[in-house]
Short mmCIF file of C-alpha atoms and ligand atoms in Angstrom, two decimals:
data_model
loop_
_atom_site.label_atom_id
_atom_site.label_comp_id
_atom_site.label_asym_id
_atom_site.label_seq_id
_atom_site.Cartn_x
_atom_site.Cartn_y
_atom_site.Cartn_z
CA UNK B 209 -53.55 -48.38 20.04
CA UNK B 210 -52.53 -51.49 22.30
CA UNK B 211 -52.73 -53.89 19.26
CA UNK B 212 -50.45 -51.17 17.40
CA UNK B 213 -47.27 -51.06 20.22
CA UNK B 214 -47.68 -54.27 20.52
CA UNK B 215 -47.51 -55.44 16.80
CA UNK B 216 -44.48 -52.80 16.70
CA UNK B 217 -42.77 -54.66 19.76
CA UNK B 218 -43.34 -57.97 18.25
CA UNK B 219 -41.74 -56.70 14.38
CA UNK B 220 -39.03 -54.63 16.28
CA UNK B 221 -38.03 -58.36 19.12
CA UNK B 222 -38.03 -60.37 15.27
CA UNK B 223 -36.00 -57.85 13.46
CA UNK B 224 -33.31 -57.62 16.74
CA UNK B 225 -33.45 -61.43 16.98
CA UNK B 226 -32.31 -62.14 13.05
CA UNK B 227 -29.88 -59.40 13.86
CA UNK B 228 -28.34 -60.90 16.75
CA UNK B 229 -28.62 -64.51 14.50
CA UNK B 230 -26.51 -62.84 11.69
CA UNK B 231 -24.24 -61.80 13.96
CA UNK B 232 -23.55 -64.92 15.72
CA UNK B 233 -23.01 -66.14 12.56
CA UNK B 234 -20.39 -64.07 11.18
CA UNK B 235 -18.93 -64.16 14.85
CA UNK B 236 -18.78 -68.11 14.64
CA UNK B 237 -17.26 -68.24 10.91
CA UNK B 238 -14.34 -66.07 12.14
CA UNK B 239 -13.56 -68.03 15.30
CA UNK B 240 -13.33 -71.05 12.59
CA UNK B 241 -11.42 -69.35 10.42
CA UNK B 242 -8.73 -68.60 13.19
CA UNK B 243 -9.34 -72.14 14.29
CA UNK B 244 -8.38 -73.53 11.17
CA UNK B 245 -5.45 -71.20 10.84
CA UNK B 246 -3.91 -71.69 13.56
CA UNK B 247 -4.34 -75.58 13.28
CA UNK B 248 -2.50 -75.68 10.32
CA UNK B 249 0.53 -77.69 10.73
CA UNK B 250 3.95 -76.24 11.22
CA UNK B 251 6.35 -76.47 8.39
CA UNK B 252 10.34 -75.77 8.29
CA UNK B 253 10.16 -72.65 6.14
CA UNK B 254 13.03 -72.41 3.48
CA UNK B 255 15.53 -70.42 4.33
CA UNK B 256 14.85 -68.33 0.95
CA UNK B 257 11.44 -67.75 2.59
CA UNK B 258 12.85 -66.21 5.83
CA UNK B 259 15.42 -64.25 3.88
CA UNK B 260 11.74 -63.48 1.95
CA UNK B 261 9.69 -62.66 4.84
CA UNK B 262 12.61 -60.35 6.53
CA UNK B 263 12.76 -58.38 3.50
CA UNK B 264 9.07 -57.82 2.49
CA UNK B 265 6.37 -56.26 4.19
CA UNK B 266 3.01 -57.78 4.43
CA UNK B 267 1.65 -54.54 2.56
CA UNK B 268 3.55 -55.50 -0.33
CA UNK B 269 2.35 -57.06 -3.64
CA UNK B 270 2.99 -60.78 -3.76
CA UNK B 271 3.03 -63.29 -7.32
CA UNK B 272 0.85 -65.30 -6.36
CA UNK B 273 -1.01 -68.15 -8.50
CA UNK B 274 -4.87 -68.82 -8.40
CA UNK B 275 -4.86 -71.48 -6.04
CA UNK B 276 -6.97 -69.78 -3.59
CA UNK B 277 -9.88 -71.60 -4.52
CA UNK B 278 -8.26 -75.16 -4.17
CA UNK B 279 -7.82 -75.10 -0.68
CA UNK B 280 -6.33 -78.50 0.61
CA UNK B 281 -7.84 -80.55 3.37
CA UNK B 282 -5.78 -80.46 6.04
CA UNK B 283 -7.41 -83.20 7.48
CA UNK B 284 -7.13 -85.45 4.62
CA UNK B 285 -4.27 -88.73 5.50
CA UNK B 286 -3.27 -88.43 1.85
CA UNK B 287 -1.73 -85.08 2.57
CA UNK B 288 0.64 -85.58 5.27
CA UNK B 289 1.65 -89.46 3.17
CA UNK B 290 2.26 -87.26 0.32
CA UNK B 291 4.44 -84.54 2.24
CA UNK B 292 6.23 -87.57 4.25
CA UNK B 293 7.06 -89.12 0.81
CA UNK B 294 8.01 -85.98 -1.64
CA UNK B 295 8.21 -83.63 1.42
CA UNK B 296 6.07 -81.30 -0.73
CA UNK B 297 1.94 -81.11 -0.86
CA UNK B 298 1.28 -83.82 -3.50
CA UNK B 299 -2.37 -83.01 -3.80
CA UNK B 300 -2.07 -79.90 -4.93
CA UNK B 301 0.91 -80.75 -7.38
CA UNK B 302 -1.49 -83.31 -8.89
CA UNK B 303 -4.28 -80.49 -8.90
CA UNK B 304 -1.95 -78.33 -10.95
CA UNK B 305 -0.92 -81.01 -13.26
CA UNK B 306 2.04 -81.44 -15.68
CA UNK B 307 2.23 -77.84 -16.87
CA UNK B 308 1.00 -74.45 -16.05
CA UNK B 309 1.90 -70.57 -16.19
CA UNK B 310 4.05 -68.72 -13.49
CA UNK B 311 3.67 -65.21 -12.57
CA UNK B 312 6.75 -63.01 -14.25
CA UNK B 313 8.52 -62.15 -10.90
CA UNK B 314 11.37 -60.39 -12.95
CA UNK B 315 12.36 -56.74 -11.72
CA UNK B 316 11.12 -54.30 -14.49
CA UNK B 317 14.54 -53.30 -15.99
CA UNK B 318 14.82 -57.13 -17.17
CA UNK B 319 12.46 -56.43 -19.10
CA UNK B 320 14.22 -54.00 -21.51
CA UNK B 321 17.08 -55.71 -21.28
CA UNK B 322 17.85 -57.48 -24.81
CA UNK B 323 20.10 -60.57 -25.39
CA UNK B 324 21.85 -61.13 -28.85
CA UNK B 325 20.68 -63.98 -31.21
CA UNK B 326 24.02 -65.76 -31.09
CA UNK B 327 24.65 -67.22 -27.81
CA UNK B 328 25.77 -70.60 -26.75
CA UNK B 329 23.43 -73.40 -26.91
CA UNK B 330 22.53 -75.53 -23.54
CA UNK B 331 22.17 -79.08 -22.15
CA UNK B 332 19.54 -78.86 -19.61
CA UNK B 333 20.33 -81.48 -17.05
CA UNK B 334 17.75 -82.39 -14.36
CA UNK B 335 18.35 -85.33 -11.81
CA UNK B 336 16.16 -86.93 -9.87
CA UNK B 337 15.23 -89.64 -7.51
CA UNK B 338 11.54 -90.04 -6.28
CA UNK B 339 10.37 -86.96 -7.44
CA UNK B 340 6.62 -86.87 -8.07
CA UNK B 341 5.40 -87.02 -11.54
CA UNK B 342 3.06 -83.96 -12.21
CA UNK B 343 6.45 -82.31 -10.50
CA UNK B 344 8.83 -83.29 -12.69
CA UNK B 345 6.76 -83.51 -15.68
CA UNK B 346 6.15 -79.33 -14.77
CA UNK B 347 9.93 -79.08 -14.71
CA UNK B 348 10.16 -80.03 -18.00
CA UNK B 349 7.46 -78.25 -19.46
CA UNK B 350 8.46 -74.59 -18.16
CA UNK B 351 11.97 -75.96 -19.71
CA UNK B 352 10.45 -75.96 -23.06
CA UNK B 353 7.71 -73.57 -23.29
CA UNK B 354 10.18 -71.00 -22.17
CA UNK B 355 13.08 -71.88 -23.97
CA UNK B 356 14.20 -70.40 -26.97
CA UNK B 357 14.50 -73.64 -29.11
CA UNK B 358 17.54 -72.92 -30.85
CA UNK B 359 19.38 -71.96 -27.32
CA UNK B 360 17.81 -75.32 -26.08
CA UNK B 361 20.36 -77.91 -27.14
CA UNK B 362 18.83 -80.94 -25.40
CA UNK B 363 17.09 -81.84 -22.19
CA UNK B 364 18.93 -84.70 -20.38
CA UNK B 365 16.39 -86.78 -17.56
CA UNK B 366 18.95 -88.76 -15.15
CA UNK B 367 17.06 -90.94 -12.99
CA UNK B 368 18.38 -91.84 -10.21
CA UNK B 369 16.90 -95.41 -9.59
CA UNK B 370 13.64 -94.18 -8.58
CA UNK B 371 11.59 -96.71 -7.68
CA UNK B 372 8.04 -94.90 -7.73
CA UNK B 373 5.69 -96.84 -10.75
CA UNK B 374 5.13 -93.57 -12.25
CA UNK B 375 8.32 -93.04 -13.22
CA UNK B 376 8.55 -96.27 -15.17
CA UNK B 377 6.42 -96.98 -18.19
CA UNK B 378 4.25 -93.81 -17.40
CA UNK B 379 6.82 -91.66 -17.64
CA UNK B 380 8.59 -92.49 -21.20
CA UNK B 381 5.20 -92.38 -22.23
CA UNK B 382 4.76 -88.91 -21.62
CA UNK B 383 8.39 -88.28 -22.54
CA UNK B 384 6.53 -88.79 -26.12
CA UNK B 385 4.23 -85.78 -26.02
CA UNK B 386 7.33 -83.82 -25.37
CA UNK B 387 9.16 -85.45 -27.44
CA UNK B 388 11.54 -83.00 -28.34
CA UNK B 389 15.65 -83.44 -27.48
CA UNK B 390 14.59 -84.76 -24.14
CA UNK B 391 17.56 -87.49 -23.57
CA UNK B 392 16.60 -90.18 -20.50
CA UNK B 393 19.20 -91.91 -18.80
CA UNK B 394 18.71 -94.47 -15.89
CA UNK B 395 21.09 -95.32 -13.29
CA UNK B 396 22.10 -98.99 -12.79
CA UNK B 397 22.33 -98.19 -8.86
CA UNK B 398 21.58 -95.10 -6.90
CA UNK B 399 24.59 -92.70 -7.36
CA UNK B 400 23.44 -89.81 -5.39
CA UNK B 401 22.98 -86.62 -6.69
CA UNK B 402 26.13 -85.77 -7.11
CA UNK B 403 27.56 -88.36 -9.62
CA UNK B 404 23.77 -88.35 -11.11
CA UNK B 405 24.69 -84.52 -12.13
CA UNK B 406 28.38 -85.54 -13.77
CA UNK B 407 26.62 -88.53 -15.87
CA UNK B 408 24.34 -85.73 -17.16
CA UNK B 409 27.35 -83.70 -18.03
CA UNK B 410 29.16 -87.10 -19.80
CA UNK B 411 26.23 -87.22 -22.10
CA UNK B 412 25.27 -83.32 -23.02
CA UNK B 413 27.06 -81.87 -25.82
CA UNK B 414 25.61 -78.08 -25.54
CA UNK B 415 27.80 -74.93 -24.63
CA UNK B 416 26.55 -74.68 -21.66
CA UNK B 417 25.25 -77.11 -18.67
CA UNK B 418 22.50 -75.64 -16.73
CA UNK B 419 21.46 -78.15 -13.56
CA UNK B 420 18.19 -77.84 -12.37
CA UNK B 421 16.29 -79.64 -9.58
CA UNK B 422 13.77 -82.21 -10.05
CA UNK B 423 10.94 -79.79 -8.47
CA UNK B 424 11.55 -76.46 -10.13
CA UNK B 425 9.67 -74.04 -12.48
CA UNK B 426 11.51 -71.83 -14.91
CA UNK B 427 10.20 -68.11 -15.31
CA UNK B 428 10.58 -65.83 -18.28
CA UNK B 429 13.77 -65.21 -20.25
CA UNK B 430 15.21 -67.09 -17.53
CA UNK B 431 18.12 -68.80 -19.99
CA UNK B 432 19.11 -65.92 -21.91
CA UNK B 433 21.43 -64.33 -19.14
CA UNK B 434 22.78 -66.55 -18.13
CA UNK B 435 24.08 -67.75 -21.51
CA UNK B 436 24.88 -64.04 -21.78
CA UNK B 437 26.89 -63.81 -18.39
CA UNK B 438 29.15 -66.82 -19.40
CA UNK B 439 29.51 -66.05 -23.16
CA UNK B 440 31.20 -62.82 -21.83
CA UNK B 441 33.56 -64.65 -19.14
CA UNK B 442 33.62 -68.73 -20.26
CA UNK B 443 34.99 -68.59 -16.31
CA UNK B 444 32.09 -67.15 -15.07
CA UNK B 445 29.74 -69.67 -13.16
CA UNK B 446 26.20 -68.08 -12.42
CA UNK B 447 22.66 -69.23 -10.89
CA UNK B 448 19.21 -67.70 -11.72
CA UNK B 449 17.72 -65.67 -8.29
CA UNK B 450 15.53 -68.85 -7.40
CA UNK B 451 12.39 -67.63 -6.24
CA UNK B 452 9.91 -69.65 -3.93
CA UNK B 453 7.82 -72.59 -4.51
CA UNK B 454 5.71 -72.53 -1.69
CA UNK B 455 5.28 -76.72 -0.41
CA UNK B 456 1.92 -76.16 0.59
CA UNK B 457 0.20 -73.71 -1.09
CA UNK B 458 2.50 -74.59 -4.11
CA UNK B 459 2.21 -70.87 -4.87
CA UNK B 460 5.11 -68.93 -6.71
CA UNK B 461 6.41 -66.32 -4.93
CA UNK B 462 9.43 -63.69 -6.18
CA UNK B 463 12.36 -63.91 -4.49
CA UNK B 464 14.15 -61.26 -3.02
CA UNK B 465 18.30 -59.79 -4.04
CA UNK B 466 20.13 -62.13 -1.78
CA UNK B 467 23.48 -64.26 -2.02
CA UNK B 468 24.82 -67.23 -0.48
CA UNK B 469 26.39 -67.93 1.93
CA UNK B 470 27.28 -70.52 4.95
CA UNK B 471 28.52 -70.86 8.62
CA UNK B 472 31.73 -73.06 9.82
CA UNK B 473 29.49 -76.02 10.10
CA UNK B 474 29.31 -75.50 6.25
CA UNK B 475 25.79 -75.40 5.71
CA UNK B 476 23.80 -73.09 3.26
CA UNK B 477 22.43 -69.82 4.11
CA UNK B 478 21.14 -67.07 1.97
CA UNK B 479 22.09 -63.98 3.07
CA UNK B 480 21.26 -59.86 2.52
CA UNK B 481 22.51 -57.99 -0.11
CA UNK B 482 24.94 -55.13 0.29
CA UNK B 483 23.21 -51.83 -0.67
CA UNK B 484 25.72 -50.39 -1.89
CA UNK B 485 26.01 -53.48 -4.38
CA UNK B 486 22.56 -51.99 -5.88
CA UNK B 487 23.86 -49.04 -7.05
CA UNK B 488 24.08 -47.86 -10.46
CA UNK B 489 21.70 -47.60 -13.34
CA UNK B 490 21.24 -51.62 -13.45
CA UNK B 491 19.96 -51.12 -9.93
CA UNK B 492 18.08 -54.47 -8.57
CA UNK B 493 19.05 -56.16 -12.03
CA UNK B 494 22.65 -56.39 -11.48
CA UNK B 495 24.31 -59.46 -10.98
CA UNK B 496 25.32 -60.09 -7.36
CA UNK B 497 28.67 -61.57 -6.23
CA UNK B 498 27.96 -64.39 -4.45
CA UNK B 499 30.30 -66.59 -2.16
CA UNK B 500 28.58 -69.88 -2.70
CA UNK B 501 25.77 -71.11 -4.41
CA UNK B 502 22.38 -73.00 -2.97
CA UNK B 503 22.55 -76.22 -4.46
CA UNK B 504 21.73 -77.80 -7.39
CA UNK B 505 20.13 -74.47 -9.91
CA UNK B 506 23.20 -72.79 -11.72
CA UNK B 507 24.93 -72.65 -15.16
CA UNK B 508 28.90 -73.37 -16.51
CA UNK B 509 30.68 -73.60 -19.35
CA UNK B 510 30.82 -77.32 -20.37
CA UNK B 511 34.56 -77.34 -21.10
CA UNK B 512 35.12 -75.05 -18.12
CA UNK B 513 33.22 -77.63 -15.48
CA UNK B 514 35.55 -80.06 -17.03
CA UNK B 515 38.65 -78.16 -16.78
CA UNK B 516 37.92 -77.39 -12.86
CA UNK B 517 37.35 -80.97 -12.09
CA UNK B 518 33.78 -81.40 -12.29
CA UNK B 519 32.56 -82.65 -8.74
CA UNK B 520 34.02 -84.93 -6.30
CA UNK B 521 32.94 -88.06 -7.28
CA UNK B 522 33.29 -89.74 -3.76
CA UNK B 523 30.97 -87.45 -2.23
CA UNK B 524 27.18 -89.56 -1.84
CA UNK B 525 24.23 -89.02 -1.92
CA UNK B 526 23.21 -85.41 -1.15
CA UNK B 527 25.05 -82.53 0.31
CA UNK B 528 28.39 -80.01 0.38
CA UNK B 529 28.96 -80.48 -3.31
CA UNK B 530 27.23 -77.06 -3.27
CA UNK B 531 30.37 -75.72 -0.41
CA UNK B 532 33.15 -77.51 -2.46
CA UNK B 533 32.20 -76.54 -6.18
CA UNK B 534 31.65 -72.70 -5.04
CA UNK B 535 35.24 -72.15 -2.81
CA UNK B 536 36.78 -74.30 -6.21
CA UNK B 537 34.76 -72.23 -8.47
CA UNK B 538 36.34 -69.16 -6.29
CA UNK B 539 39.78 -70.19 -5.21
CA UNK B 540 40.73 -71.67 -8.37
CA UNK B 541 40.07 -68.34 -10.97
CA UNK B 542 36.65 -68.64 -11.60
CA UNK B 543 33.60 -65.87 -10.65
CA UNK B 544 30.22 -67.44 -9.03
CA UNK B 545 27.32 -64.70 -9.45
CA UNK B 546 23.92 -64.70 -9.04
CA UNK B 547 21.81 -62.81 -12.26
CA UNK B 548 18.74 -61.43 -10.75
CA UNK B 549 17.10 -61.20 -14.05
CA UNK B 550 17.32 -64.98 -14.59
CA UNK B 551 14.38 -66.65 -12.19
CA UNK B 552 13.90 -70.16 -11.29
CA UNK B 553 11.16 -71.38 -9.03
CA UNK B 554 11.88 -74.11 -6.75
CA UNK B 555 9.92 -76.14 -4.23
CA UNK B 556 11.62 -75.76 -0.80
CA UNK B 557 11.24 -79.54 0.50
CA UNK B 558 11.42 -80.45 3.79
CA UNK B 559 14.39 -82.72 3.63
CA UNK B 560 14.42 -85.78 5.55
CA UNK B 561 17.09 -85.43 8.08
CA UNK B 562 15.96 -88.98 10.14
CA UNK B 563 17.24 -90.57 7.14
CA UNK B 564 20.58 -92.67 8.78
CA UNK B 565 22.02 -92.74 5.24
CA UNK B 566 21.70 -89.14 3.82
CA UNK B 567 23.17 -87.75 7.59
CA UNK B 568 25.94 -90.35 7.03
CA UNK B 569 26.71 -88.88 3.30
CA UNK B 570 26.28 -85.36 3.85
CA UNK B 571 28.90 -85.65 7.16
CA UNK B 572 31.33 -87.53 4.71
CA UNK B 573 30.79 -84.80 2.34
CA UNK B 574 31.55 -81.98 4.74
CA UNK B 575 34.87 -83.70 5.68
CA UNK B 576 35.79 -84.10 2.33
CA UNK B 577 35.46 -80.26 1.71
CA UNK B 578 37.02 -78.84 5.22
CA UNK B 579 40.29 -81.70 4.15
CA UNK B 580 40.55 -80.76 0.96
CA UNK B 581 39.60 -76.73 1.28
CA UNK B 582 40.01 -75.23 4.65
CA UNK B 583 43.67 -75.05 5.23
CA UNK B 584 44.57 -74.07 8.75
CA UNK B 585 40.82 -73.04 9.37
CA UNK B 586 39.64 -76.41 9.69
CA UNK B 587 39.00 -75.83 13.54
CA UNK B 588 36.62 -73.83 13.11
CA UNK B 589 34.38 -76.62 11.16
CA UNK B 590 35.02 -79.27 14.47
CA UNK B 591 34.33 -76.90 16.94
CA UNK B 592 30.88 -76.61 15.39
CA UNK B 593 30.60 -80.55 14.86
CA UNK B 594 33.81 -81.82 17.75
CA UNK B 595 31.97 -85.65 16.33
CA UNK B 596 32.99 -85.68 12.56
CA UNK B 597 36.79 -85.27 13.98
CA UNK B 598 37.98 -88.59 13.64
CA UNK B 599 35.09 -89.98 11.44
CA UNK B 600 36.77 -91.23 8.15
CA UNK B 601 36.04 -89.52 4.88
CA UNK B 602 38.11 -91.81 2.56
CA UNK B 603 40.76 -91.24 0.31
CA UNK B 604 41.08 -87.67 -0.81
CA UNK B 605 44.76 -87.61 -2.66
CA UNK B 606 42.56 -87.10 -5.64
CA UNK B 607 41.19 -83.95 -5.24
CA UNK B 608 44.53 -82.59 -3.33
CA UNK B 609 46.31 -83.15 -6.35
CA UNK B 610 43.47 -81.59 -8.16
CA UNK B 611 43.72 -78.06 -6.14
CA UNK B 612 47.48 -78.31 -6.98
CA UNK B 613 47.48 -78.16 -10.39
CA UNK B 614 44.85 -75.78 -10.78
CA UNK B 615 47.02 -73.29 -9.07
CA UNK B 616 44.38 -72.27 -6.54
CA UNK B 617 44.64 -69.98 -3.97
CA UNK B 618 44.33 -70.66 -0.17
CA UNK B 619 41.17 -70.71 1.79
CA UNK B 620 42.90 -67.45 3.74
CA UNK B 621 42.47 -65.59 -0.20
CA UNK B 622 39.10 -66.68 -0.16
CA UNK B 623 38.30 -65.10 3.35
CA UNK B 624 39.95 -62.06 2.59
CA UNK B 625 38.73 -61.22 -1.01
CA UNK B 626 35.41 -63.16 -1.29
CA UNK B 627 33.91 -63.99 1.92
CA UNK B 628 35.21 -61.46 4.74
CA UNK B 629 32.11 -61.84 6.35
CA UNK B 630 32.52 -65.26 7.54
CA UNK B 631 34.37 -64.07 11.11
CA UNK B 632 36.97 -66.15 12.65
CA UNK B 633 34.82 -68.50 15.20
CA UNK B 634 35.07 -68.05 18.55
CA UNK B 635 34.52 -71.38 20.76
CA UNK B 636 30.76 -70.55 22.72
CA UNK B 637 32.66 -70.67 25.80
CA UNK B 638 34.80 -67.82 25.02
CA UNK B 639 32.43 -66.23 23.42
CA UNK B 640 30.73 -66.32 27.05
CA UNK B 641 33.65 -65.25 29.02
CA UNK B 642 34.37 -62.31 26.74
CA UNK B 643 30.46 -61.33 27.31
CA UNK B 644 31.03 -61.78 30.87
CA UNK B 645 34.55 -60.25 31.49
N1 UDP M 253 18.62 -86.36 -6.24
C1 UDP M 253 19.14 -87.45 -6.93
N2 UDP M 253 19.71 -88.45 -6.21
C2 UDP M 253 19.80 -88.44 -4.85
C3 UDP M 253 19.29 -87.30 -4.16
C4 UDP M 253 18.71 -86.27 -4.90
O1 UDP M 253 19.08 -87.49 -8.16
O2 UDP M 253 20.32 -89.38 -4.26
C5 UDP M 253 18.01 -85.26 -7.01
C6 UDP M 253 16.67 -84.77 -6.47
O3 UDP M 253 15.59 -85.52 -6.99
C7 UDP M 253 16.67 -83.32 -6.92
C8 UDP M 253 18.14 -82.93 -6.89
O4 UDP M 253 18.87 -84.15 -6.89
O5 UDP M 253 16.18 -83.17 -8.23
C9 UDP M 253 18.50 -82.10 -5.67
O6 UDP M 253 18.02 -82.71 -4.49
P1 UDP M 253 17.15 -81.92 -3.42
O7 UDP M 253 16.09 -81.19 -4.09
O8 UDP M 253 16.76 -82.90 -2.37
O9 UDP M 253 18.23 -80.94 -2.87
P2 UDP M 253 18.03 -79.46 -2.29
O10 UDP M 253 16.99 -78.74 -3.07
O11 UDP M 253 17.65 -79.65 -0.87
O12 UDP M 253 19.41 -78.86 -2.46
MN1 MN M 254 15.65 -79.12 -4.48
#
């Protein structure tokens, strides 16, 4: 009996010990897990992704690609050179190659929506500078796979003296594969983006321009309203809902309804969506008035981008163009809208700011547009940046003259009819008193 309880004692001590081993186990894998997490470094979320992360709930479905099983080594070097070069995670981009397939992050009444043979064709112009290869190459790829072909007048490439081998030799040669209506042009110097975008626009010869960034990925029947929108209203200047490319994960992620907007120091922000603007039976497909656009992902009528004056071709670099060519687009009888049915992913990169020449260009920018656009509200611009107020900004007769014969309105019209939301600044100081008094 002895020999029993204590061959019963022994089994029972083993099978408690492997228990207690399994458990330390599992117990050990999670506190890595949250190790790892939580050492994962910081990144300056896009301000589509806050708008993003305000809006959804973490119960809700997100489009997500199958990357979960290609992980990326967070302790690899190659990872942070690659996000301090393209400010994006290169490995994966490289993983994921030159082309692949996006979830459709379309609202379900797109779907039945149908668009008529006969629209206008486009010239699909994409700058870049820099950009990474597998990037760009899957710009151009969701271009054509997802373009009807005889909407899809050409696909202009302006590089802006990039200086990365890849996109030398390697990249006519895969210009080949593609082959199809892609046009190339190289820049003699670096023009910035902004004259990049208007030598694009000197060489298409579609209906329509559409811009797109070097780093984006079209969706489904992304073109077709948009051709729609302006085939109804040749006036009518309108961007896709660009949804998020994440720059780590480089997971696509649907967008929310939002619009854009700015503050006085003229900088981009997307903002809510009016409920009341949902109403109706087009619900969360109808197009949404918006007071400015992001950047660099919209559409125009090729005669009408000429007729408004293009851009301001003495703005460098990077930045503002986006301010100016909305409160033009606005002020001056055009409509800026964003068609939620239209979706264009976009890598979110974290832009450089340390770069001396890109601050200098996007503060000469910014002056250009408070001169030339802000009327008696220019205040409110230096008392967000008092340093830009005697900084010079060149000549802008130009673009005075410009505003002048398109017979636009003032920047008060603007405030009251498109943009009521932007208050009147009041200096912080104030602002404090008032709080206090
Ligand atoms: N770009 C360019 N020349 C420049 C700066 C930018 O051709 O001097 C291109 C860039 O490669 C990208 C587009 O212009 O395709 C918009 O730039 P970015 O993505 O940096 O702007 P954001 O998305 O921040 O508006
Ligand atoms: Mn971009």
């Amino acid at each position: 009996m002895k020999t029993i309880i204590a061959q019963c004692l022994f089994c029972g001590s083993i099978v408690i010990g492997l228990w207690a081993l399994l458990l330390a186990h599992v117990h050990y894998n999670q506190d890595n897990l949250q190790l790892k997490e939580t050492q994962e470094p910081r990144r300056a979320r896009s301000l589509g992704e806050n708008v993003y992360r305000q809006n959804h709930n973490s119960s809700e479905e997100t489009l997500k690609q199958d990357t979960t099983n290609d992980k990326t080594d967070f302790s690899d070097p190659e990872f942070y050179k690659g996000f301090a070069q393209y400010g994006f995670n290169v490995i994966m981009s490289r993983r994921l190659g030159i082309q692949r397939e996006v979830p459709d992050s379309r609202d379900k009444i797109c779907h039945k929506k149908h668009y008529s043979f006969n629209l206008p064709t486009a010239s699909i112009i994409i700058c870049f500078h820099n950009e990474e290869f597998n990037t760009l190459l899957r710009t151009v790829s969701s271009v054509i796979n997802l373009t009807p072909h005889h909407f899809l007048e050409e696909i202009i490439l302006v590089d802006d003296m990039s200086d990365i081998d890849d996109l030398k030799e390697k990249l006519d040669y895969q210009l080949e594969f593609f082959r199809e209506r892609i046009k190339l042009i190289r820049n003699k110097k670096r023009e910035g983006l902004i004259r990049s975008r208007m030598i694009g626009a000197s060489r298409a010869s579609g209906d329509i321009l559409v811009f797109l960034d070097s780093h984006c990925e079209v969706n489904r029947v992304w073109l077709e309203p948009l051709l729609d929108a302006i085939a109804k209203d040749h006036k009518m200047v309108v961007c896709p809902l660009i949804d998020v490319i994440d720059d780590v994960t480089l997971d696509y992620t649907a967008a929310p309804l939002v619009r854009g907007a700015f503050d006085w120091s003229l900088i981009f922000r997307w903002d809510n969506v009016f409920s009341y603007e949902l109403e109706g039976p087009e619900g969360p497909s109808k197009p949404i008035r918006s007071p400015a656009m992001a950047g660099g992902i919209f559409a125009i009528d090729r005669h009408y981008f000429k007729e408004l004056g293009q851009y301001d071709k003495d703005m460098d670099l990077w930045g503002g163009e986006n301010v100016e060519l909305s409160l033009r687009i606005w002020m001056c009888g055009g409509q800026l809208f964003i068609i939620p049915c239209s979706r264009v992913g976009h890598i979110s990169k974290t832009q450089n700011f340390n770069n001396a020449a890109l601050k200098k260009a996007l503060s000469k920018n910014l002056l250009r547009v408070v001169h030339i656009w802000l009327d008696e509200y220019k205040d409110n611009f230096f008392l967000q940046r008092p340093s830009l107020k005697y900084v010079p900004y060149g000549n802008i007769s130009e673009r005075v003259e410009l505003r002048k014969r398109l017979g636009c309105k003032s920047f008060q019209w603007y405030l009251d009819n498109v943009f009521p939301e932007l208050e009147p600044f009041i200096y912080p100081d104030e602002k404090e008193w008032n709080e206090f008094h």
